[in-house]
Structures are given as structure tokens and as C-alpha cells.
PDB file of C-alpha atoms in Angstrom:
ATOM      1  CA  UNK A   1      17.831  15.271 -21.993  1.00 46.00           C
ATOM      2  CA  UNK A   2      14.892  13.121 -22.295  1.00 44.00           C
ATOM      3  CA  UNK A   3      16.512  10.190 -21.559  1.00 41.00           C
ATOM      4  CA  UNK A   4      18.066  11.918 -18.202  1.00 42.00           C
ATOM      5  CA  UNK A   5      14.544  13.064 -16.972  1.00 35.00           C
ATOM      6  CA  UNK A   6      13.285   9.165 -17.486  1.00 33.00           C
ATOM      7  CA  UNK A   7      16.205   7.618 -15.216  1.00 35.00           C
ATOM      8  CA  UNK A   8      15.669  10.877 -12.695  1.00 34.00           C
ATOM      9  CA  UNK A   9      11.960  10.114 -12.390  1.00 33.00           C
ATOM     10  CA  UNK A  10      12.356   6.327 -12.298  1.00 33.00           C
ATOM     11  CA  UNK A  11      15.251   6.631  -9.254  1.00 33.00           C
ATOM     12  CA  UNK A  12      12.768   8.442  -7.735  1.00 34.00           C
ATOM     13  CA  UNK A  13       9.894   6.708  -7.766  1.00 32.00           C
ATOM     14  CA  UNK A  14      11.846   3.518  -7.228  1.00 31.00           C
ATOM     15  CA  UNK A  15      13.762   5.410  -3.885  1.00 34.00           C
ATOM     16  CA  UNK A  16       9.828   6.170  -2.789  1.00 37.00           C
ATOM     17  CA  UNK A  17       8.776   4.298   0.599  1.00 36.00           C
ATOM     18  CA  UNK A  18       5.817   2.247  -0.631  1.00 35.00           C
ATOM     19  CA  UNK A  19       3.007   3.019   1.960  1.00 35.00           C
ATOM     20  CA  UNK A  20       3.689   6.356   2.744  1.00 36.00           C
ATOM     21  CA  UNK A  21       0.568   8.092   3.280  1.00 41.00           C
ATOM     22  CA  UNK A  22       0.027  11.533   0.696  1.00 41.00           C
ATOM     23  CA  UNK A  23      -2.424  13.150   3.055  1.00 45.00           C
ATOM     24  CA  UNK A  24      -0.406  12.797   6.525  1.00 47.00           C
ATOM     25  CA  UNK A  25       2.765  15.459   5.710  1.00 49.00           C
ATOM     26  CA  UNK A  26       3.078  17.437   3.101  1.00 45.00           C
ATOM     27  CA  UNK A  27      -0.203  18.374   4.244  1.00 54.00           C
ATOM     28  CA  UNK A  28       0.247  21.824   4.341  1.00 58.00           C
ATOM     29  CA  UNK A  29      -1.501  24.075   6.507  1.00 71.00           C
ATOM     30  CA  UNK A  30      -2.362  27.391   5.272  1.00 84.00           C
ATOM     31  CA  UNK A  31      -5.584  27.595   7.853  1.00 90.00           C
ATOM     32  CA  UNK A  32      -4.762  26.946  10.795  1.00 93.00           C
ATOM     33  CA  UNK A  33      -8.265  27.187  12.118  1.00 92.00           C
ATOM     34  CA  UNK A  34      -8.839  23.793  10.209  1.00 90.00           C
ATOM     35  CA  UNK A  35      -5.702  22.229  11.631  1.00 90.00           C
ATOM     36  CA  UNK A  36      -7.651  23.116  15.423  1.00 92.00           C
ATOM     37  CA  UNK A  37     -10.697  21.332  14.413  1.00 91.00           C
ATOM     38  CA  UNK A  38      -8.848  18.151  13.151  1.00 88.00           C
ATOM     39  CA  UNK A  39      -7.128  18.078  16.268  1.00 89.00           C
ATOM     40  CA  UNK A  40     -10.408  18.425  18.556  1.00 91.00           C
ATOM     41  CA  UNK A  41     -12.204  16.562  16.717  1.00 89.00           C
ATOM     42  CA  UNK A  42      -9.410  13.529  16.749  1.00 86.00           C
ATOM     43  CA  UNK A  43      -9.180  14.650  20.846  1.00 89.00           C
ATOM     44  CA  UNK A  44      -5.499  14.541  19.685  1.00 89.00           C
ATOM     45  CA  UNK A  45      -2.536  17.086  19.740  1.00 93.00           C
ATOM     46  CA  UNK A  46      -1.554  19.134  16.570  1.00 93.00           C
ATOM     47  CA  UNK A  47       2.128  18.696  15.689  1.00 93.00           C
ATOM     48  CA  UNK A  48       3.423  20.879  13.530  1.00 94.00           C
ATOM     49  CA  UNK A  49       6.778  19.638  11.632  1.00 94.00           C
ATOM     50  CA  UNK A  50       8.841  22.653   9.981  1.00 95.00           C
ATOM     51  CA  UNK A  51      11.320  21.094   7.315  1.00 95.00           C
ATOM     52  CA  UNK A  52      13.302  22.158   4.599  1.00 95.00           C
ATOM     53  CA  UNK A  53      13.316  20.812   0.777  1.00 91.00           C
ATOM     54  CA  UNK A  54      16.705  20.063   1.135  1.00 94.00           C
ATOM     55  CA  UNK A  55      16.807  18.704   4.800  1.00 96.00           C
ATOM     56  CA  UNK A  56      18.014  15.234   4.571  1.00 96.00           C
ATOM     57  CA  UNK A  57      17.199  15.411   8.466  1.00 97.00           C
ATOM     58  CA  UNK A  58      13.931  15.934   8.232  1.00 96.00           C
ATOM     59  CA  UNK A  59      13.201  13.142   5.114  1.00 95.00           C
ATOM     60  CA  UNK A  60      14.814  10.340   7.803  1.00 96.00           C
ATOM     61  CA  UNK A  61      12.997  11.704  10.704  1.00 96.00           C
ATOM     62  CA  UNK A  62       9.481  11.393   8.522  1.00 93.00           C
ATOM     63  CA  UNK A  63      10.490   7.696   7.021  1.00 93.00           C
ATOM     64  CA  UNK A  64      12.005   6.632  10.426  1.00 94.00           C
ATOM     65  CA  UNK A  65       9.675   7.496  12.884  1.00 93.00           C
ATOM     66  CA  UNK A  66       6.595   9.726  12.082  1.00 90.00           C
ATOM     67  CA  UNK A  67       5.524   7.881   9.026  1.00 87.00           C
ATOM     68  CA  UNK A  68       5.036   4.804  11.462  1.00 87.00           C
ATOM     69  CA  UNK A  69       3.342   6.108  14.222  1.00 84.00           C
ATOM     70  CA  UNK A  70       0.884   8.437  12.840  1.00 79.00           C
ATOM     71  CA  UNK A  71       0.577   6.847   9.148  1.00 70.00           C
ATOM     72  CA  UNK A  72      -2.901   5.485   7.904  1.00 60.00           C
ATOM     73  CA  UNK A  73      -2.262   2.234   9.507  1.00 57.00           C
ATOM     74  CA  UNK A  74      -3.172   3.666  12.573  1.00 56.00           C
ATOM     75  CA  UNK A  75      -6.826   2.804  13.357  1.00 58.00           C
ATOM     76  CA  UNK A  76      -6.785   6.007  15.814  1.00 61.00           C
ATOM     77  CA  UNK A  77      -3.523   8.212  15.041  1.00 61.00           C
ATOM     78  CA  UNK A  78      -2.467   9.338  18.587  1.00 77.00           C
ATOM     79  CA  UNK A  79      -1.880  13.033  17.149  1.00 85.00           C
ATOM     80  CA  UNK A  80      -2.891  15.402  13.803  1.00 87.00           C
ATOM     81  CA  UNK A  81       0.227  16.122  11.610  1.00 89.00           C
ATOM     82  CA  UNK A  82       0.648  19.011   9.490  1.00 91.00           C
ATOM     83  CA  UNK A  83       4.192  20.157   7.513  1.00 91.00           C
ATOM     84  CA  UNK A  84       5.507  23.156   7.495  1.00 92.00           C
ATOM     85  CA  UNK A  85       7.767  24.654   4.820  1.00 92.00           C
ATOM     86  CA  UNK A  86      10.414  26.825   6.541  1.00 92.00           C
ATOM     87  CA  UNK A  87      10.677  28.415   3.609  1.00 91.00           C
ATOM     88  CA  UNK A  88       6.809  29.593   2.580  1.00 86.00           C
ATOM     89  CA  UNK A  89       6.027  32.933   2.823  1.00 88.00           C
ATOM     90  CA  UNK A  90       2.904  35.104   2.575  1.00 91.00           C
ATOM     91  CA  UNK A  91       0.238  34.870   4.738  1.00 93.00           C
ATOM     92  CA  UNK A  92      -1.723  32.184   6.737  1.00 92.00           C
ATOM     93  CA  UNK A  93      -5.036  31.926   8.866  1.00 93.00           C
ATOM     94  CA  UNK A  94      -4.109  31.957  12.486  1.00 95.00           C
ATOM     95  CA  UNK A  95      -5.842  29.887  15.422  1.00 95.00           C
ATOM     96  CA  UNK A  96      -7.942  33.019  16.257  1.00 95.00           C
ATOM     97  CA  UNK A  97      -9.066  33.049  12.203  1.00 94.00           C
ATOM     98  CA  UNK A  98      -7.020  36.593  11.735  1.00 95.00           C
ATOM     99  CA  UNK A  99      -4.111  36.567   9.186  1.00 95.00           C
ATOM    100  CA  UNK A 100      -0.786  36.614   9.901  1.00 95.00           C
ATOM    101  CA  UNK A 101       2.156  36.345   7.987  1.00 95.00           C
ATOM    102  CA  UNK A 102       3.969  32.778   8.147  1.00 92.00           C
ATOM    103  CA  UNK A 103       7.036  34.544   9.169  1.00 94.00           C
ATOM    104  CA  UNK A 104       5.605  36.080  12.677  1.00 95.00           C
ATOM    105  CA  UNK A 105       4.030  32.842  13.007  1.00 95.00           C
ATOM    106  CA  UNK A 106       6.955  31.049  13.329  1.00 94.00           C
ATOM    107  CA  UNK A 107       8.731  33.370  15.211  1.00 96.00           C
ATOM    108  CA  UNK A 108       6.170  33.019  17.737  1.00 96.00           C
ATOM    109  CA  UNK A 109       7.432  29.529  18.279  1.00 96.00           C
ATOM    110  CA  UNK A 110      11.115  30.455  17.883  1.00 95.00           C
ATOM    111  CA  UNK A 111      11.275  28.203  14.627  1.00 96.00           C
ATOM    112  CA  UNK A 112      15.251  28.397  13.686  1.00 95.00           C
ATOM    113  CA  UNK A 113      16.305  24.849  12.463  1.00 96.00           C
ATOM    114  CA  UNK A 114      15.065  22.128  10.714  1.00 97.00           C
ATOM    115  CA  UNK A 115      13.320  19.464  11.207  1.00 98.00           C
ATOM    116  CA  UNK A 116      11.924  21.542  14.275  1.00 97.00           C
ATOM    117  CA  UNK A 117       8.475  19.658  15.770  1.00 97.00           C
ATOM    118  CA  UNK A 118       6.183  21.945  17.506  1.00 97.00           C
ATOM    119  CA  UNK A 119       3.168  19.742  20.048  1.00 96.00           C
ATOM    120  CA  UNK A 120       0.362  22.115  20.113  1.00 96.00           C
ATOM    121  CA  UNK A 121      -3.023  22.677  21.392  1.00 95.00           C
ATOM    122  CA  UNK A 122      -6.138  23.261  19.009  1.00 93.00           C
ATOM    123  CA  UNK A 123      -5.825  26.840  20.246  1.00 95.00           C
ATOM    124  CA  UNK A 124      -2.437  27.281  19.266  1.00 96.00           C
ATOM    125  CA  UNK A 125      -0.411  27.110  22.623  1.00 97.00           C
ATOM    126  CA  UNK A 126       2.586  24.722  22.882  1.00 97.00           C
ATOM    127  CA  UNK A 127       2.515  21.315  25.004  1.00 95.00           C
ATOM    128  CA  UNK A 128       6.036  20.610  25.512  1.00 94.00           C
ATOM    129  CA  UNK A 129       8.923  22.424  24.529  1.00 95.00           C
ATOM    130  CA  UNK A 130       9.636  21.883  20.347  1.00 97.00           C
ATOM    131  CA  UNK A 131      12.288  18.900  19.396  1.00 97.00           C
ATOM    132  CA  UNK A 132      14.632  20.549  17.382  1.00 97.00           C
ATOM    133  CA  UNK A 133      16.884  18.320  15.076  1.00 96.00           C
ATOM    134  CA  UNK A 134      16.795  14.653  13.986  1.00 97.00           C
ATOM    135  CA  UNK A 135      20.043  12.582  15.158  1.00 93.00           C
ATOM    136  CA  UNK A 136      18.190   8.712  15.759  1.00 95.00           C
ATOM    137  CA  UNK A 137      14.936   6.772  15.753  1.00 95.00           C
ATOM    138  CA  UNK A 138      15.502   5.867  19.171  1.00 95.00           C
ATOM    139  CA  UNK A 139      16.920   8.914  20.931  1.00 95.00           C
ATOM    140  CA  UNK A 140      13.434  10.877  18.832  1.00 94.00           C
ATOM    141  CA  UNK A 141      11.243   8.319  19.921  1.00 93.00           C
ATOM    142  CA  UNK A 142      12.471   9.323  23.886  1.00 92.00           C
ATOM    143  CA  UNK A 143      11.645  12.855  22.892  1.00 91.00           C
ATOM    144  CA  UNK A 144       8.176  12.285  21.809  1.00 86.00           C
ATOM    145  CA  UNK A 145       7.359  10.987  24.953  1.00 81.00           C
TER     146      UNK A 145
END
């Protein structure tokens, strides 16, 4: 069993996209009040990515295309990036600093699929209308703009 958990780990790490930055996704926000300030501070948009653990969609879309443009190579990343677990429950700090539970706050943006991207304000209110789904690097990239 040992031995198994050694190759695991090792395919892993090896399969791991050197570069990746730790702090951009999986950056999850629990606070969303802190998310705002990041975003006015940057003068930037907050997008919010839902995903799934097991969304193989969602892993390409990240390594294809929003690794790249808002990674830490990016002297000024054009937006602030947080990750979303479809899955989390319990209860998060809204834009207004109440509590709500992550549930209503994602059916306030009609969250049903994964990878679902959500372009937000700092006060919460959507841009553009969320890009559900992940099919290509180029066909997302045309949806971003």
C-alpha cells in the first residue's frame, strides 16, 4: 500500500504544470468583502470560477487559458480570480458583509454547471452574462472578451 501511495504522489506531482501560481485559484473565497477590495484596489474585475473536484473541464480551462492570462507573470493581472467549490456549503460573508449561505449565493447567479465563470463588480453585480462550460482555448478566449 505504501508503495501505491509513492507512485500516486509521484504521477502527481510529475502531471503538475510547473509555474502554476498557488495563490491565483484555489484561492477560495469565504469573504467576499475581501474579494471587493482586491478587485478595487487592482481597478480590476472579480471573476469568480465555480468548478468541481472532479471536473476535468474546469482543470483544462485553468491550465489552458486562465493560468496564462492572470498567472503571476502578469506584471498587472487584468482581473482578481477567486475559485469556487460548487460543492462547499455553510456560510460565507457577502459583498454587503452579512452572511449568507453559499447555496443562496450561488443561486443568485444561477450557478448550475461547471466550470461556470461569473465577471463581477466589487459590489457584487455581474458584468457580462457568466460563460458556462469549457469546450476550447480559442472559442473561451472569444468569450472573455
Amino acid at each position: 500500500m505504501n508503495a501505491k501511495f509513492l507512485i500516486l504522489t509521484a504521477l502527481f506531482l510529475l502531471s503538475a504544470s510547473p509555474g502554476i501560481p498557488a495563490d491565483m485559484l484555489n484561492c477560495t473565497a469565504k469573504d467576499w468583502t475581501v474579494a471587493a477590495k482586491a478587485a478595487e484596489a487592482a481597478d480590476a474585475p472579480l471573476l469568480v470560477l465555480y468548478t468541481a473536484e472532479d471536473c476535468n473541464y474546469c482543470e483544462r480551462l485553468k491550465r489552458e487559458v486562465l493560468y496564462p492570462l492572470f498567472g503571476r507573470d502578469q506584471a498587472q493581472p487584468p482581473a482578481v480570480v477567486r475559485e469556487v467549490d460548487v460543492n462547499t456549503g455553510g456560510k460565507m460573508t457577502d459583498f454587503d458583509g452579512e452572511l449568507i449561505r453559499s447555496r443562496l449565493f450561488k443561486k443568485r447567479y444561477q450557478v448550475f454547471a461547471t466550470p461556470t465563470l461569473l465577471m463581477l463588480d466589487s459590489s457584487g453585480r455581474l458584468l457580462a452574462r457568466p460563460i458556462v462550460g469549457y469546450n476550447s482555448k480559442t472559442e473561451y478566449l472569444s468569450l472573455l472578451k
